[in-house]
Coordinates of C-alpha atoms (C1' of nucleotides) in Angstrom, one line a residue:
Chain A
X1 CA 0.0 0.0 0.0
X2 CA 1.4 3.3 -1.0
X3 CA 0.5 7.0 -0.8
X4 CA -2.5 8.1 -2.7
X5 CA -3.2 11.8 -3.6
X6 CA -6.4 13.3 -4.9
X7 CA -5.8 15.3 -8.0
X8 CA -8.2 18.0 -9.1
X9 CA -7.2 17.2 -12.7
X10 CA -8.7 13.7 -12.6
X11 CA -11.0 14.2 -9.7
X12 CA -9.8 11.0 -8.3
X13 CA -7.3 9.7 -5.8
X14 CA -4.2 8.6 -7.7
X15 CA -1.2 6.4 -6.6
X16 CA 1.7 8.7 -5.9
X17 CA 4.7 8.0 -8.1
X18 CA 7.1 10.9 -8.4
X19 CA 8.8 11.7 -11.7
X20 CA 12.1 10.8 -10.1
X21 CA 12.2 8.1 -7.5
X22 CA 12.6 9.4 -4.0
X23 CA 12.3 13.0 -5.0
X24 CA 9.3 15.3 -5.0
X25 CA 9.0 18.6 -6.9
X26 CA 6.3 20.7 -5.2
X27 CA 5.2 24.1 -6.2
X28 CA 2.7 26.0 -4.0
X29 CA 1.1 29.3 -5.0
X30 CA 1.8 31.9 -2.3
X31 CA 0.0 35.1 -1.5
X32 CA 0.0 38.4 -3.3
X33 CA 1.7 40.7 -0.8
X34 CA -0.2 43.8 -0.5
X35 CA -1.8 43.5 2.9
X36 CA -1.5 41.6 6.2
X37 CA -1.7 37.9 5.8
X38 CA -4.9 36.4 7.3
X39 CA -5.5 33.0 9.0
X40 CA -6.6 31.6 5.6
X41 CA -3.1 32.1 4.3
X42 CA -1.9 30.5 7.5
X43 CA -4.2 27.6 6.8
X44 CA -2.8 27.2 3.3
X45 CA 0.8 27.2 4.5
X46 CA -0.1 24.7 7.2
X47 CA -1.8 22.3 4.8
X48 CA 1.2 22.2 2.5
X49 CA 3.6 22.1 5.5
X50 CA 1.9 18.9 6.8
X51 CA 2.0 17.4 3.3
X52 CA 5.6 18.2 2.9
X53 CA 6.5 16.9 6.4
X54 CA 4.7 13.7 5.7
X55 CA 6.4 13.2 2.3
X56 CA 9.7 13.7 4.1
X57 CA 8.6 11.2 6.8
X58 CA 7.9 8.8 4.0
X59 CA 11.5 9.2 2.9
X60 CA 11.1 11.6 0.0
X61 CA 13.4 14.5 -0.6
X62 CA 11.1 17.4 -1.2
X63 CA 12.0 20.4 -3.3
X64 CA 9.4 22.9 -2.1
X65 CA 9.0 26.1 -4.1
X66 CA 6.6 28.8 -2.8
X67 CA 6.3 32.0 -4.7
X68 CA 5.4 35.5 -3.7
X69 CA 3.5 37.7 -6.2
X70 CA 5.2 41.0 -5.5
X71 CA 4.0 43.1 -8.4
X72 CA 0.4 43.4 -9.4
X73 CA -2.4 45.9 -9.7
X74 CA -3.4 45.7 -6.1
X75 CA 0.1 46.2 -4.8
X76 CA 0.5 49.2 -7.0
X77 CA -2.9 50.6 -6.0
X78 CA -2.2 50.1 -2.3
X79 CA 1.3 51.6 -2.5
X80 CA -0.1 54.7 -4.2
X81 CA -2.7 55.0 -1.5
X82 CA -0.1 54.8 1.2
X83 CA 2.3 56.9 -0.8
X84 CA 5.1 54.3 -0.5
X85 CA 7.2 52.5 -3.0
X86 CA 5.4 49.3 -4.2
X87 CA 8.5 47.2 -3.9
X88 CA 9.0 48.4 -0.3
X89 CA 5.4 47.5 0.4
X90 CA 5.8 44.0 -0.9
X91 CA 9.1 43.6 0.9
X92 CA 7.5 44.5 4.1
X93 CA 4.7 42.0 3.8
X94 CA 7.0 39.3 2.6
X95 CA 9.1 39.7 5.7
X96 CA 6.0 39.8 7.9
X97 CA 4.6 36.7 6.3
X98 CA 7.8 34.8 6.7
X99 CA 7.9 35.7 10.4
X100 CA 4.3 34.4 10.7
X101 CA 5.3 31.1 9.0
X102 CA 8.1 30.7 11.5
X103 CA 5.7 31.3 14.4
X104 CA 3.4 28.7 12.9
X105 CA 6.3 26.3 12.7
X106 CA 6.1 26.0 9.0
X107 CA 9.3 24.6 7.5
X108 CA 10.9 27.1 5.2
X109 CA 10.4 26.3 1.5
X110 CA 13.5 25.3 -0.5
X111 CA 13.2 28.6 -2.3
X112 CA 10.8 31.6 -2.3
X113 CA 10.9 33.0 -5.9
X114 CA 9.3 36.4 -6.6
X115 CA 7.9 37.7 -9.8
X116 CA 10.2 40.8 -9.7
X117 CA 13.3 38.7 -9.6
X118 CA 12.4 36.5 -12.5
X119 CA 11.9 39.0 -15.3
X120 CA 14.3 37.5 -17.8
X121 CA 12.6 34.1 -17.4
X122 CA 9.2 35.6 -17.7
X123 CA 9.9 37.7 -20.8
X124 CA 11.7 34.8 -22.4
X125 CA 8.7 32.6 -21.9
X126 CA 6.3 35.1 -23.3
X127 CA 8.6 35.6 -26.3
X128 CA 8.4 31.9 -27.0
X129 CA 4.6 31.9 -26.6
X130 CA 4.3 34.7 -29.2
X131 CA 6.7 33.0 -31.6
X132 CA 4.8 29.8 -31.5
X133 CA 1.5 31.6 -32.0
X134 CA 0.1 31.0 -28.6
X135 CA 0.1 34.6 -27.6
X136 CA -0.2 37.9 -29.5
X137 CA 0.7 41.5 -29.0
X138 CA -1.8 44.3 -29.0
X139 CA -0.2 47.7 -28.5
X140 CA 2.0 47.1 -25.5
X141 CA 0.0 44.2 -24.1
X142 CA 0.3 40.5 -24.8
X143 CA -2.5 38.1 -24.5
X144 CA -2.7 34.3 -24.4
X145 CA -4.8 32.9 -27.2
X146 CA -7.1 30.5 -25.3
X147 CA -8.6 29.1 -28.5
X148 CA -5.2 27.8 -29.5
X149 CA -5.2 25.3 -26.6
X150 CA -7.7 22.5 -27.4
X151 CA -7.4 21.2 -23.8
X152 CA -8.2 24.5 -22.2
X153 CA -10.6 24.0 -19.3
X154 CA -9.5 20.5 -18.4
X155 CA -8.6 21.4 -14.8
X156 CA -11.6 23.4 -13.9
X157 CA -14.1 21.4 -16.1
X158 CA -15.1 24.5 -18.0
X159 CA -15.5 24.5 -21.7
X160 CA -14.6 27.6 -23.6
X161 CA -17.8 27.5 -25.6
X162 CA -19.9 27.4 -22.5
X163 CA -18.1 30.1 -20.8
X164 CA -18.7 32.9 -23.3
X165 CA -22.4 33.4 -22.8
X166 CA -22.9 34.8 -19.3
X167 CA -19.6 36.3 -18.2
X168 CA -17.3 39.2 -18.8
X169 CA -18.6 42.6 -18.1
X170 CA -16.1 45.0 -19.9
X171 CA -14.6 43.0 -22.7
X172 CA -11.5 44.6 -24.0
X173 CA -12.3 45.0 -27.7
X174 CA -8.7 44.7 -28.7
X175 CA -8.7 41.0 -27.6
X176 CA -9.3 38.4 -30.3
X177 CA -11.5 36.5 -27.9
X178 CA -13.1 37.5 -24.6
X179 CA -11.5 34.5 -22.9
X180 CA -7.9 35.5 -23.8
X181 CA -6.0 36.7 -20.8
X182 CA -3.0 39.0 -20.3
X183 CA 0.5 37.6 -20.0
X184 CA 2.1 41.1 -20.3
X185 CA 0.5 44.4 -19.3
X186 CA 1.9 47.7 -20.5
X187 CA 2.8 50.2 -17.8
X188 CA 0.8 53.3 -17.3
X189 CA 2.5 56.5 -16.2
X190 CA 3.9 56.2 -12.7
X191 CA 3.6 52.4 -12.6
X192 CA 6.6 50.2 -12.0
X193 CA 7.8 48.6 -15.3
X194 CA 10.4 46.4 -16.9
X195 CA 11.7 46.7 -20.4
X196 CA 10.5 44.0 -22.8
X197 CA 10.2 43.4 -26.5
X198 CA 6.7 44.8 -26.2
X199 CA 7.7 48.0 -24.4
X200 CA 7.6 48.9 -20.8
X201 CA 5.3 46.8 -18.7
X202 CA 4.9 44.1 -16.1
X203 CA 3.9 40.4 -16.3
X204 CA 0.3 39.1 -16.0
X205 CA -0.5 37.2 -12.9
X206 CA -0.5 33.7 -14.3
X207 CA 2.7 33.8 -16.3
X208 CA 4.9 34.4 -13.4
X209 CA 4.1 31.0 -11.8
X210 CA 4.6 29.2 -15.1
X211 CA 7.9 30.9 -15.6
X212 CA 9.1 30.3 -12.1
X213 CA 8.1 26.6 -12.2
X214 CA 10.0 26.2 -15.5
X215 CA 13.0 28.0 -14.0
X216 CA 13.2 26.3 -10.6
X217 CA 11.6 22.9 -11.1
X218 CA 11.7 22.2 -14.8
X219 CA 9.1 21.4 -17.4
X220 CA 7.3 18.8 -15.3
X221 CA 6.6 18.8 -11.6
X222 CA 5.0 16.3 -9.2
X223 CA 2.7 18.4 -7.1
X224 CA 1.2 21.8 -7.8
X225 CA -0.8 23.2 -4.9
X226 CA -2.9 26.1 -3.8
X227 CA -6.3 27.1 -2.6
X228 CA -9.3 25.8 -4.5
X229 CA -10.1 29.4 -5.4
X230 CA -7.1 29.2 -7.7
X231 CA -8.3 26.4 -9.8
X232 CA -9.9 28.9 -12.2
X233 CA -8.6 30.9 -13.8
X234 CA -5.1 30.9 -12.3
X235 CA -4.1 27.2 -12.5
X236 CA -6.1 26.7 -15.6
X237 CA -4.1 29.4 -17.3
X238 CA -0.8 28.1 -15.9
X239 CA -1.5 24.8 -17.5
X240 CA -2.4 26.4 -20.8
X241 CA 0.8 28.5 -20.9
X242 CA 3.2 25.8 -19.8
X243 CA 1.8 22.9 -21.7
X244 CA 1.4 24.9 -24.9
X245 CA 5.1 25.5 -24.7
X246 CA 6.5 22.2 -23.5
X247 CA 3.9 19.8 -25.0
X248 CA 4.2 17.8 -21.8
X249 CA 1.9 17.3 -18.8
X250 CA 2.8 20.0 -16.4
X251 CA 2.0 18.8 -12.9
X252 CA 1.2 15.1 -12.0
X253 CA -0.9 16.0 -9.0
X254 CA -3.0 19.1 -8.6
X255 CA -3.7 19.5 -4.9
X256 CA -6.2 22.1 -3.8
X257 CA -7.4 22.8 -0.3
X258 CA -10.7 24.1 0.9
X259 CA -11.3 27.6 2.1
X260 CA -11.4 28.7 5.7
X261 CA -14.9 29.6 6.7
X262 CA -15.5 32.5 9.0
X263 CA -19.1 32.3 10.4
X264 CA -20.2 30.5 7.3
X265 CA -18.4 32.7 4.8
X266 CA -15.1 32.5 3.1
X267 CA -12.6 34.8 4.6
X268 CA -11.2 37.0 1.9
X269 CA -9.7 40.4 1.2
X270 CA -12.6 41.5 -0.8
X271 CA -15.2 40.6 1.8
X272 CA -13.2 42.4 4.4
X273 CA -14.0 39.8 7.1
X274 CA -10.4 39.1 7.9
X275 CA -8.7 37.8 11.0
X276 CA -5.0 38.4 10.5
X277 CA -2.4 35.8 11.5
X278 CA -1.0 38.5 13.8
X279 CA -4.3 38.9 15.6
X280 CA -4.7 35.1 15.9
X281 CA -1.2 34.6 17.3
X282 CA -1.7 37.3 19.8
X283 CA -4.3 35.2 21.6
X284 CA -3.4 31.6 20.6
X285 CA -0.6 29.3 19.8
X286 CA 0.5 28.4 16.3
X287 CA -0.3 24.8 17.3
X288 CA -4.0 25.8 17.8
X289 CA -4.4 26.8 14.1
X290 CA -2.4 23.7 13.1
X291 CA -4.6 21.5 15.1
X292 CA -7.7 22.9 13.4
X293 CA -6.1 22.2 10.1
X294 CA -5.2 18.7 11.1
X295 CA -8.6 17.9 12.6
X296 CA -10.4 18.3 9.3
X297 CA -9.9 17.2 5.7
X298 CA -7.7 19.6 3.8
X299 CA -10.1 19.6 0.9
X300 CA -13.1 20.5 2.9
X301 CA -13.9 24.0 4.2
X302 CA -12.3 24.7 7.6
X303 CA -14.7 25.9 10.2
X304 CA -13.2 28.9 12.0
X305 CA -15.1 30.0 15.1
X306 CA -14.2 30.9 18.7
X307 CA -15.7 27.6 19.8
X308 CA -13.6 25.5 17.4
X309 CA -10.4 27.4 18.4
X310 CA -11.2 26.6 22.1
X311 CA -11.7 23.0 21.2
X312 CA -8.4 22.9 19.4
X313 CA -6.6 24.3 22.5
X314 CA -8.2 21.6 24.7
X315 CA -7.4 18.9 22.2
X316 CA -3.7 20.0 22.4
X317 CA -3.9 19.8 26.1
X318 CA -5.0 16.3 25.7
X319 CA -2.2 15.4 23.4
X320 CA 0.2 16.8 25.9
X321 CA -1.3 14.7 28.7
X322 CA 0.2 11.7 26.9
X323 CA 3.7 13.1 27.3
X324 CA 3.5 13.7 31.0
X325 CA 6.1 11.9 33.1
X326 CA 5.4 8.8 35.2
X327 CA 3.7 9.2 38.5
X328 CA 5.9 9.9 41.5
X329 CA 6.8 6.7 43.1
X330 CA 5.7 4.5 40.2
X331 CA 6.7 0.9 40.9
X332 CA 6.1 -0.5 37.5
X333 CA 2.9 -1.6 35.6
X334 CA 1.7 -5.2 35.2
X335 CA 3.1 -7.2 32.4
X336 CA -0.2 -7.4 30.6
X337 CA -0.6 -3.6 30.6
X338 CA 2.8 -3.1 29.2
X339 CA 2.2 -5.7 26.5
X340 CA -1.1 -3.9 25.6
X341 CA 0.7 -0.6 25.4
X342 CA 3.2 -2.0 23.0
X343 CA 0.4 -3.3 20.8
X344 CA -1.5 -0.1 20.9
X345 CA 1.6 1.8 20.0
X346 CA 2.2 -0.4 17.0
X347 CA -1.4 0.0 16.0
X348 CA -1.2 3.7 16.3
X349 CA 1.8 3.9 14.0
X350 CA 0.2 1.7 11.4
X351 CA -3.1 3.5 11.6
X352 CA -1.3 6.9 11.3
X353 CA 0.5 5.9 8.2
X354 CA -2.5 4.2 6.6
X355 CA -4.6 7.3 7.2
X356 CA -2.0 9.7 5.9
X357 CA -1.3 7.5 2.9
X358 CA -5.0 8.0 2.0
X359 CA -4.7 11.5 0.6
X360 CA -3.2 13.0 3.8
X361 CA -6.2 12.1 6.0
X362 CA -4.8 13.9 9.0
X363 CA -8.1 13.8 10.9
X364 CA -8.1 10.1 10.8
X365 CA -4.4 9.9 11.8
X366 CA -5.0 12.3 14.6
X367 CA -7.6 9.9 15.9
X368 CA -4.9 7.3 16.1
X369 CA -2.7 9.6 18.1
X370 CA -5.5 10.2 20.6
X371 CA -5.9 6.5 21.0
X372 CA -2.2 6.2 21.8
X373 CA -2.6 9.0 24.3
X374 CA -5.3 7.1 26.1
X375 CA -3.2 3.9 26.1
X376 CA -0.2 5.8 27.6
X377 CA -2.3 7.4 30.3
X378 CA -3.9 4.1 31.2
X379 CA -0.6 2.5 31.7
X380 CA 0.8 5.5 33.6
X381 CA -2.2 5.2 36.0
X382 CA -1.4 1.5 36.4
X383 CA 2.0 2.5 37.8
X384 CA 4.3 2.4 34.8
X385 CA 7.8 3.8 35.3
X386 CA 9.4 6.4 33.1
X387 CA 11.4 3.7 31.3
X388 CA 8.2 1.7 30.7
X389 CA 6.5 4.7 29.1
X390 CA 9.4 5.8 27.1
X391 CA 8.9 3.9 23.9
X392 CA 5.3 4.9 23.5
X393 CA 5.9 8.5 24.4
X394 CA 8.8 8.7 21.9
X395 CA 6.4 7.4 19.3
X396 CA 3.8 10.0 20.2
X397 CA 6.4 12.8 20.0
X398 CA 7.6 11.4 16.7
X399 CA 4.2 11.4 15.1
X400 CA 3.1 14.7 16.5
X401 CA 6.4 16.0 15.1
X402 CA 5.4 14.7 11.7
X403 CA 2.3 16.9 12.0
X404 CA 4.6 19.8 13.0
X405 CA 3.0 20.2 16.4
X406 CA 5.4 21.4 19.0
X407 CA 3.2 20.7 22.1
X408 CA 5.6 23.1 23.8
X409 CA 5.6 23.0 27.5
X410 CA 8.5 24.0 29.7
X411 CA 9.9 21.0 31.4
X412 CA 8.9 21.3 35.0
X413 CA 12.4 20.5 36.4
X414 CA 14.4 22.9 34.3
X415 CA 12.9 26.3 34.9
X416 CA 14.8 28.7 37.1
X417 CA 11.7 29.1 39.3
X418 CA 11.4 25.4 39.9
X419 CA 13.3 25.3 43.1
X420 CA 11.0 28.0 44.5
X421 CA 7.9 26.2 43.3
X422 CA 9.1 23.0 44.9
X423 CA 9.6 25.1 48.1
X424 CA 6.0 26.2 48.0
X425 CA 4.9 22.7 47.4
X426 CA 6.8 21.5 50.4
X427 CA 5.4 24.2 52.7
X428 CA 1.9 23.4 51.4
X429 CA 2.4 19.8 52.1
X430 CA 3.1 20.7 55.7
X431 CA -0.1 22.8 55.8
X432 CA -2.0 19.9 54.4
X433 CA -0.6 17.6 57.0
X434 CA -2.0 19.9 59.6
X435 CA -5.3 20.1 57.7
X436 CA -5.0 23.8 57.2
X437 CA -7.0 23.6 54.1
X438 CA -7.8 27.3 53.6
X439 CA -4.1 28.2 53.6
X440 CA -3.1 25.3 51.5
X441 CA -5.8 26.1 48.9
X442 CA -4.6 29.7 48.9
X443 CA -1.1 28.6 48.0
X444 CA -2.5 26.5 45.2
X445 CA -4.7 29.4 43.9
X446 CA -1.9 31.9 44.1
X447 CA 0.4 29.6 42.1
X448 CA -2.3 29.0 39.6
X449 CA -2.5 32.8 39.1
X450 CA 1.2 32.7 38.3
X451 CA 0.6 29.9 35.7
X452 CA 1.6 27.0 37.8
X453 CA -0.9 24.1 38.1
X454 CA -0.6 21.8 41.2
X455 CA -1.9 18.3 41.0
X456 CA -2.1 16.2 44.2
X457 CA -2.0 12.5 44.2
X458 CA -1.4 9.8 46.8
X459 CA 2.3 9.8 46.1
X460 CA 2.8 13.5 46.2
X461 CA 2.2 16.7 44.4
X462 CA 3.3 17.4 40.8
X463 CA 3.2 20.7 39.0
X464 CA 3.1 22.0 35.4
X465 CA 2.8 25.3 33.6
X466 CA -0.7 26.1 32.6
Chain B
rG1 C1' -27.9 31.4 -15.0
rG2 C1' -23.5 27.8 -15.7
rC3 C1' -19.8 24.5 -13.2
rG4 C1' -18.4 22.2 -8.6
rA5 C1' -18.3 20.7 -3.4
rC6 C1' -20.7 19.6 1.0
rG7 C1' -25.0 18.3 4.6
rU8 C1' -22.6 12.3 10.2
rG9 C1' -24.7 13.0 18.1
rG10 C1' -24.8 20.0 21.5
rC11 C1' -19.9 21.6 18.7
rC12 C1' -15.6 20.0 15.4
rA13 C1' -14.8 15.7 12.5
rA14 C1' -13.1 10.5 10.2
rG15 C1' -15.4 6.8 7.6
rU16 C1' -17.8 6.3 0.9
rG17 C1' -21.5 -1.1 0.2
rG18 C1' -21.5 -5.5 5.4
rG19 C1' -19.4 -3.7 13.3
rA20 C1' -21.1 4.7 12.9
rA21 C1' -13.2 6.4 14.6
rG22 C1' -11.4 10.4 17.4
rG23 C1' -11.5 15.2 20.0
rC24 C1' -14.3 19.2 22.6
rA25 C1' -18.6 19.9 25.7
rA26 C1' -22.3 17.4 29.1
rG27 C1' -24.0 13.8 32.9
rG28 C1' -22.6 9.6 36.2
rG29 C1' -18.5 7.1 38.7
rU30 C1' -13.1 5.9 40.7
rC31 C1' -9.3 8.8 43.1
rU32 C1' -9.0 13.4 46.4
rG33 C1' -9.8 17.1 52.6
rC34 C1' -11.5 20.0 48.3
rA35 C1' -9.9 20.8 43.5
rA36 C1' -7.3 19.6 39.1
rA37 C1' -5.5 15.8 36.0
rA38 C1' -6.0 10.8 34.6
rC39 C1' -9.0 6.5 34.2
rC40 C1' -14.1 4.0 33.7
rC41 C1' -19.3 4.4 32.1
rU42 C1' -23.4 7.0 29.2
rG43 C1' -25.5 9.1 24.0
rA44 C1' -26.4 9.3 16.4
rU45 C1' -32.7 5.6 12.9
rC46 C1' -25.5 9.5 9.2
rA47 C1' -30.6 16.6 5.8
rC48 C1' -35.3 14.7 3.6
rG49 C1' -38.0 11.5 -0.2
rG50 C1' -37.7 7.6 -3.6
rG51 C1' -34.7 3.6 -6.1
rU52 C1' -30.7 -0.3 -6.9
rU53 C1' -28.8 -4.5 -3.6
rC54 C1' -29.2 -10.3 0.4
rA55 C1' -27.0 -5.7 2.6
rA56 C1' -26.5 1.8 1.8
rA57 C1' -24.1 7.1 5.9
rU58 C1' -21.6 4.9 1.7
rC59 C1' -24.2 3.7 -5.3
rC60 C1' -28.4 6.2 -8.5
rC61 C1' -32.5 9.9 -9.1
rG62 C1' -35.2 13.9 -6.9
rU63 C1' -36.1 17.8 -3.0
rC64 C1' -34.4 21.2 0.5
rG65 C1' -30.2 23.7 2.7
rU66 C1' -25.1 25.5 3.1
rC67 C1' -20.7 27.0 0.6
rG68 C1' -17.1 27.8 -3.4
rC69 C1' -15.8 29.2 -8.5
rC70 C1' -17.5 31.8 -13.0
rU71 C1' -14.0 39.0 -11.4
rC72 C1' -8.6 40.0 -7.6
rC73 C1' -8.3 36.0 -3.9
rA74 C1' -4.9 30.8 0.0

RNA sequence: GGCGACGUGGCCAAGUGGGAAGGCAAGGGUCUGCAAAACCCUGAUCACGGGUUCAAAUCCCGUCGUCGCCUCCA
């Protein structure tokens, strides 16, 4: 049994076989950098981070390319409004986004190409498209000739003939066909521009991804990803441009994730109902958003509400409970319990891989991890020593690590304050011995206010950070 | 209007022909001076209506509802 990936192109789950054994070429469409990134962008990055981490766990070497669109109408417009340089504006949001990715524990891509740094490749590609008759120049603009591509529409399931009727409001009369799209736009006064055979201008949105793919990954790649809102027209157009030129299938697997839903609506820049990553991280851990992503199918819409966030935080607590140390004074668990734990651990590993192999079914795999957590906690309660828990806990750490979860918690024994906390616990033990409950509860409450949770048991008191 | 996706217990969610995972919340219990944590126990005629089948949450048709794309969007 091997990995299966759902491809939008065939609308089916396909056996995953990379072009080159052991290696994966993955291109993911990144954001246009003209505003603060929102949690939907975070979700997208997390989806592909989990995919990438799992591919690496399965032994693949992943060449992960993620672009930034750093020149486009919106950037220019925004920069003009703010009276700043459009490149500086883009630069600022790129840095900010990369900082967010780090805080979300997203592994850095192999390379982050940008449209503005790939102009020779872009103009070269357009030149070829024009030479071969797939694109044509009108004044300073260049358009892709959609009708020249008999396969146009194969990704999104749209047929050019059926699209014409309803659509397009202001059709540019200079275009041969309303469906044709710009690959090069001439610069208006004051706009940033690059020199080209067609005059001063800038690339159209779709061509940059085609050119960057060609440049960094080659004519054919394994996985091309993005949000499902990019299927049409962006990815459809990328396919048209690239395959017209190379005559070869572009990407083997087209992977699209669902949109994040904020109170029943897609969160998007144009709707203005944004929650920025910054806002989210101010109140929650990166793990919380990651947990939400993991707990649902990546192709389905992701429910984003306060309640779901709270559920994610509690779910993380539960995962952490499996990593807690043996009980103080543990004498060892019965042989049968330990045997059961070993079996459960093996089942968890198998189940995890089987689920993830099935089109990255992280929600199913997460269920396996929770079952492992329960098994560990049962055996701990049965008196298992640290050594007896070790193997199962290592597995839990390993698999949550594949998910990119950090489950961060400061180890109780290593914090500079731990000696003082232990002192408080000792004093409180004395109070409890004398049954001075009010005072002992006060100690516990005050420590709780400082973020230290005390937990009493027969063998003694343990503490952890809240 | 066209194309597509989805509708599983209070909430999130896996499962796509043959025992309805898991998490959160809730209730009961064990433990505890109390609490917390952990552990045990408790709950679903799978939107609705037809059909195919020995057998359907799972396949087909229809209805209703939600959402996405068709225009910049992760």
